[in-house]
Amino acid sequence: GIGAYMSLTGVPRVPPKYAFGFMASRWGSHDGNYIEDVVTRFRNDSFPIDSIALGAEWFTKESDANLPASGEAGYREFSFSNRTFPDPAKQLSAYEKDLHVRVGGVRKPRLANAAFISMAQQKRWLLPGGTPGGFPLDPDESYAFHRALNFSIPETRKWYARQLQGLIADGVDFWLNDEGETDYFTYHWWNIAERDALESNQTAPFKRFYSMNRAFTPGLARIGGTTWTSNIFSTWKDLRRTPGM
């Protein structure tokens, strides 16, 4: 039963309070004004909202999925996009203090910046292959070849955790971990790196680690990770097909 399972994997961490509320998720926010308008409309129209989860536009203007194995020079993956967050610390503070909304951002388990990729290649921090693009798994439909980080290496996790420090200090509350099916243990070790980043950040001593992940491995919940229902349409049919419904 569930007791035997938890004796093997450990008991789940209690998520932060906002994670029990309503979360609005959007892929494709145009700019900072759009994000603020959506959150403000929730509040003004008396709809419940406790957190928002943003797609890759919070840190970049373009997807990295189809970049070559060498990546792209100057690609920004550990900073905020000027289009959506021109003043991230001020914006995120206002969302939390004025609108009582916490903000999370999507992350990918790979690199896109050419200089980072070159460094990781030299240190042997990368996994072979790419991110699965379909089911059953079809190599011809995979993408992001030879750019996925091997989070099972302690040095990889330490480096990755350092890259997240500025984002956490500016006010990012949680992560949406996407496309981590590069290895069976990717989600586990990826979450360990993110948790370590938060716990070592002096600006957030009382924050509780929380993440949402596209896939699940046993024991993820004891770290503070949960799972979302992947990418579904906003229809009653898809809601009925969701486990637990």
Short mmCIF file of C-alpha atoms in Angstrom, two decimals:
data_model
loop_
_atom_site.label_atom_id
_atom_site.label_comp_id
_atom_site.label_asym_id
_atom_site.label_seq_id
_atom_site.Cartn_x
_atom_site.Cartn_y
_atom_site.Cartn_z
CA GLY A 1 0.00 0.00 0.00
CA ILE A 2 0.88 3.65 0.19
CA GLY A 3 2.61 3.16 3.54
CA ALA A 4 5.02 0.61 2.10
CA TYR A 5 5.68 2.88 -0.86
CA MET A 6 6.54 5.83 1.38
CA SER A 7 8.79 3.67 3.54
CA LEU A 8 10.90 3.23 0.41
CA THR A 9 10.70 6.71 -1.11
CA GLY A 10 10.22 8.94 1.93
CA VAL A 11 7.15 10.98 2.85
CA PRO A 12 6.16 13.99 0.70
CA ARG A 13 7.09 17.48 1.78
CA VAL A 14 4.18 19.77 2.51
CA PRO A 15 4.03 22.23 -0.42
CA PRO A 16 4.03 25.99 0.22
CA LYS A 17 0.61 27.48 0.96
CA TYR A 18 0.14 29.07 -2.48
CA ALA A 19 0.49 25.65 -4.14
CA PHE A 20 -2.84 24.60 -2.60
CA GLY A 21 -4.63 27.44 -4.37
CA PHE A 22 -5.45 28.18 -8.00
CA MET A 23 -2.57 28.42 -10.44
CA ALA A 24 -2.97 30.10 -13.84
CA SER A 25 -0.59 28.85 -16.51
CA ARG A 26 0.10 30.45 -19.86
CA TRP A 27 2.52 29.77 -22.70
CA GLY A 28 2.96 32.86 -24.84
CA SER A 29 2.70 35.96 -22.66
CA HIS A 30 3.39 38.90 -24.98
CA ASP A 31 5.08 41.27 -22.57
CA GLY A 32 5.12 42.50 -18.97
CA ASN A 33 1.96 44.55 -19.43
CA TYR A 34 0.08 41.47 -20.61
CA ILE A 35 1.11 39.45 -17.54
CA GLU A 36 0.17 42.26 -15.17
CA ASP A 37 -3.16 42.80 -16.92
CA VAL A 38 -4.11 39.12 -16.64
CA VAL A 39 -3.24 38.91 -12.94
CA THR A 40 -5.01 42.21 -12.17
CA ARG A 41 -8.14 41.09 -14.00
CA PHE A 42 -8.25 37.93 -11.88
CA ARG A 43 -8.14 40.08 -8.75
CA ASN A 44 -10.54 42.79 -9.93
CA ASP A 45 -13.12 40.28 -11.15
CA SER A 46 -12.90 38.30 -7.86
CA PHE A 47 -11.56 35.10 -9.42
CA PRO A 48 -9.27 33.04 -7.20
CA ILE A 49 -5.59 33.10 -8.09
CA ASP A 50 -2.59 32.29 -5.93
CA SER A 51 0.21 31.76 -8.43
CA ILE A 52 1.06 31.99 -12.12
CA ALA A 53 3.29 29.71 -14.17
CA LEU A 54 4.99 31.25 -17.18
CA GLY A 55 6.35 29.71 -20.36
CA ALA A 56 9.82 30.30 -21.78
CA GLU A 57 8.98 33.89 -22.71
CA TRP A 58 9.88 34.93 -19.16
CA PHE A 59 13.56 34.43 -20.01
CA THR A 60 13.84 34.28 -23.82
CA LYS A 61 12.22 35.48 -27.03
CA GLU A 62 12.59 32.19 -28.90
CA SER A 63 12.50 28.46 -28.23
CA ASP A 64 15.81 26.61 -28.26
CA ALA A 65 14.28 23.27 -29.34
CA ASN A 66 15.57 23.40 -32.91
CA LEU A 67 18.98 24.89 -32.25
CA PRO A 68 22.00 22.81 -33.35
CA ALA A 69 24.08 20.83 -30.90
CA SER A 70 26.51 23.77 -30.68
CA GLY A 71 23.73 26.10 -29.46
CA GLU A 72 23.54 29.81 -30.18
CA ALA A 73 25.99 32.53 -29.21
CA GLY A 74 24.59 34.89 -26.60
CA TYR A 75 21.44 32.85 -25.89
CA ARG A 76 20.05 33.98 -22.54
CA GLU A 77 18.78 31.15 -20.35
CA PHE A 78 19.59 32.21 -16.79
CA SER A 79 18.27 35.77 -16.87
CA PHE A 80 15.00 37.60 -17.47
CA SER A 81 13.68 38.71 -20.83
CA ASN A 82 13.59 42.50 -21.11
CA ARG A 83 10.26 42.18 -22.88
CA THR A 84 8.37 40.43 -20.08
CA PHE A 85 10.46 41.45 -17.05
CA PRO A 86 12.25 44.75 -17.69
CA ASP A 87 12.50 45.26 -13.90
CA PRO A 88 12.17 41.72 -12.47
CA ALA A 89 12.81 42.38 -8.77
CA LYS A 90 10.31 45.25 -8.69
CA GLN A 91 7.69 43.37 -10.73
CA LEU A 92 7.92 40.13 -8.76
CA SER A 93 7.82 41.99 -5.46
CA ALA A 94 4.66 43.82 -6.56
CA TYR A 95 2.98 40.57 -7.63
CA GLU A 96 3.67 39.04 -4.23
CA LYS A 97 3.03 42.00 -1.93
CA ASP A 98 0.29 43.89 -3.78
CA LEU A 99 -1.56 41.14 -5.65
CA HIS A 100 -0.61 38.18 -3.40
CA VAL A 101 0.45 36.09 -6.38
CA ARG A 102 3.58 33.94 -6.56
CA VAL A 103 5.40 33.47 -9.86
CA GLY A 104 7.07 30.39 -11.31
CA GLY A 105 8.86 29.89 -14.60
CA VAL A 106 9.43 26.99 -16.95
CA ARG A 107 12.87 25.45 -17.13
CA LYS A 108 14.44 23.02 -19.57
CA PRO A 109 17.06 20.42 -18.59
CA ARG A 110 19.47 21.51 -21.31
CA LEU A 111 21.72 24.31 -22.45
CA ALA A 112 21.29 26.59 -25.43
CA ASN A 113 24.06 29.15 -24.93
CA ALA A 114 27.05 28.20 -27.11
CA ALA A 115 29.64 29.16 -24.50
CA PHE A 116 27.88 27.13 -21.78
CA ILE A 117 27.61 24.13 -24.10
CA SER A 118 31.31 24.29 -24.95
CA MET A 119 32.18 24.45 -21.25
CA ALA A 120 29.89 21.52 -20.44
CA GLN A 121 31.34 19.45 -23.27
CA GLN A 122 34.85 19.99 -21.96
CA LYS A 123 33.77 18.95 -18.48
CA ARG A 124 31.74 15.96 -19.81
CA TRP A 125 28.52 17.19 -18.20
CA LEU A 126 26.21 16.40 -21.12
CA LEU A 127 24.00 13.42 -21.87
CA PRO A 128 24.01 11.85 -25.34
CA GLY A 129 20.86 12.02 -27.45
CA GLY A 130 17.99 14.47 -27.27
CA THR A 131 14.56 15.08 -25.78
CA PRO A 132 11.89 12.56 -26.86
CA GLY A 133 9.38 14.12 -29.22
CA GLY A 134 6.64 11.51 -29.33
CA PHE A 135 5.31 8.16 -28.15
CA PRO A 136 6.43 5.55 -28.84
CA LEU A 137 9.84 7.18 -28.68
CA ASP A 138 11.03 8.08 -32.15
CA PRO A 139 14.63 9.33 -32.58
CA ASP A 140 13.63 11.07 -35.81
CA GLU A 141 11.15 13.21 -33.87
CA SER A 142 13.50 14.06 -31.00
CA TYR A 143 15.13 17.46 -30.62
CA ALA A 144 17.76 19.40 -28.67
CA PHE A 145 20.36 16.77 -29.43
CA HIS A 146 23.51 16.58 -27.26
CA ARG A 147 22.62 19.61 -25.13
CA ALA A 148 20.96 17.92 -22.13
CA LEU A 149 22.74 18.25 -18.80
CA ASN A 150 23.64 15.17 -16.81
CA PHE A 151 22.34 16.22 -13.40
CA SER A 152 23.58 13.01 -11.76
CA ILE A 153 27.07 14.58 -11.74
CA PRO A 154 27.54 16.60 -8.51
CA GLU A 155 29.60 19.30 -10.25
CA THR A 156 26.84 19.79 -12.81
CA ARG A 157 24.29 20.34 -10.05
CA LYS A 158 26.53 22.80 -8.22
CA TRP A 159 27.11 24.84 -11.37
CA TYR A 160 23.41 24.82 -12.27
CA ALA A 161 22.43 25.87 -8.75
CA ARG A 162 24.76 28.86 -9.00
CA GLN A 163 23.07 29.97 -12.24
CA LEU A 164 19.69 30.08 -10.47
CA GLN A 165 20.84 32.29 -7.60
CA GLY A 166 20.06 35.62 -9.27
CA LEU A 167 16.62 34.46 -10.39
CA ILE A 168 15.72 33.34 -6.88
CA ALA A 169 17.07 36.57 -5.37
CA ASP A 170 14.87 38.60 -7.73
CA GLY A 171 11.78 36.70 -6.59
CA VAL A 172 11.07 33.61 -8.69
CA ASP A 173 9.18 31.28 -6.34
CA PHE A 174 9.02 27.91 -8.09
CA TRP A 175 9.90 26.03 -11.27
CA LEU A 176 8.01 24.24 -14.02
CA ASN A 177 10.40 21.52 -15.14
CA ASP A 178 9.64 20.57 -18.72
CA GLU A 179 11.01 18.03 -21.23
CA GLY A 180 13.19 16.23 -18.71
CA GLU A 181 12.65 12.78 -20.21
CA THR A 182 16.29 12.69 -21.30
CA ASP A 183 17.14 10.04 -18.71
CA TYR A 184 15.15 8.14 -16.11
CA PHE A 185 16.80 10.03 -13.24
CA THR A 186 16.87 13.51 -14.80
CA TYR A 187 13.85 14.86 -12.91
CA HIS A 188 15.18 13.59 -9.59
CA TRP A 189 18.66 15.09 -9.82
CA TRP A 190 17.39 18.23 -11.54
CA ASN A 191 15.09 18.91 -8.58
CA ILE A 192 17.97 18.26 -6.18
CA ALA A 193 19.96 20.99 -7.96
CA GLU A 194 17.04 23.42 -7.79
CA ARG A 195 16.39 22.65 -4.13
CA ASP A 196 20.06 23.17 -3.29
CA ALA A 197 19.96 26.50 -5.12
CA LEU A 198 17.10 27.71 -2.95
CA GLU A 199 18.50 26.40 0.32
CA SER A 200 21.85 28.10 -0.30
CA ASN A 201 20.31 31.43 -1.29
CA GLN A 202 20.66 33.97 1.52
CA THR A 203 17.85 36.16 0.18
CA ALA A 204 15.18 33.48 0.60
CA PRO A 205 15.80 31.81 3.98
CA PHE A 206 12.13 31.02 4.65
CA LYS A 207 10.99 29.93 1.19
CA ARG A 208 9.87 26.34 0.81
CA PHE A 209 11.07 24.52 -2.30
CA TYR A 210 8.37 23.68 -4.82
CA SER A 211 8.39 22.50 -8.42
CA MET A 212 5.97 21.09 -10.97
CA ASN A 213 7.31 18.45 -13.34
CA ARG A 214 6.11 16.99 -16.63
CA ALA A 215 6.97 13.47 -15.48
CA PHE A 216 7.38 11.69 -12.16
CA THR A 217 9.90 9.35 -10.60
CA PRO A 218 9.52 7.67 -7.19
CA GLY A 219 10.69 9.87 -4.34
CA LEU A 220 10.25 13.17 -6.17
CA ALA A 221 7.62 14.31 -3.67
CA ARG A 222 9.99 14.09 -0.71
CA ILE A 223 12.15 16.76 -2.37
CA GLY A 224 9.17 19.07 -2.90
CA GLY A 225 8.37 18.19 -6.49
CA THR A 226 4.89 17.56 -7.86
CA THR A 227 3.64 16.57 -11.30
CA TRP A 228 1.33 18.34 -13.70
CA THR A 229 -0.92 16.69 -16.28
CA SER A 230 1.36 17.66 -19.16
CA ASN A 231 0.04 19.65 -22.10
CA ILE A 232 -3.72 19.21 -22.49
CA PHE A 233 -6.48 21.21 -24.11
CA SER A 234 -8.91 23.34 -22.10
CA THR A 235 -11.89 21.07 -22.77
CA TRP A 236 -14.24 19.01 -20.62
CA LYS A 237 -13.13 15.92 -22.54
CA ASP A 238 -9.51 16.39 -21.47
CA LEU A 239 -10.58 17.15 -17.91
CA ARG A 240 -12.53 13.86 -17.74
CA ARG A 241 -9.49 11.96 -18.98
CA THR A 242 -7.28 13.44 -16.27
CA PRO A 243 -6.39 10.89 -13.53
CA GLY A 244 -8.47 11.41 -10.42
CA MET A 245 -11.41 12.87 -12.34
#
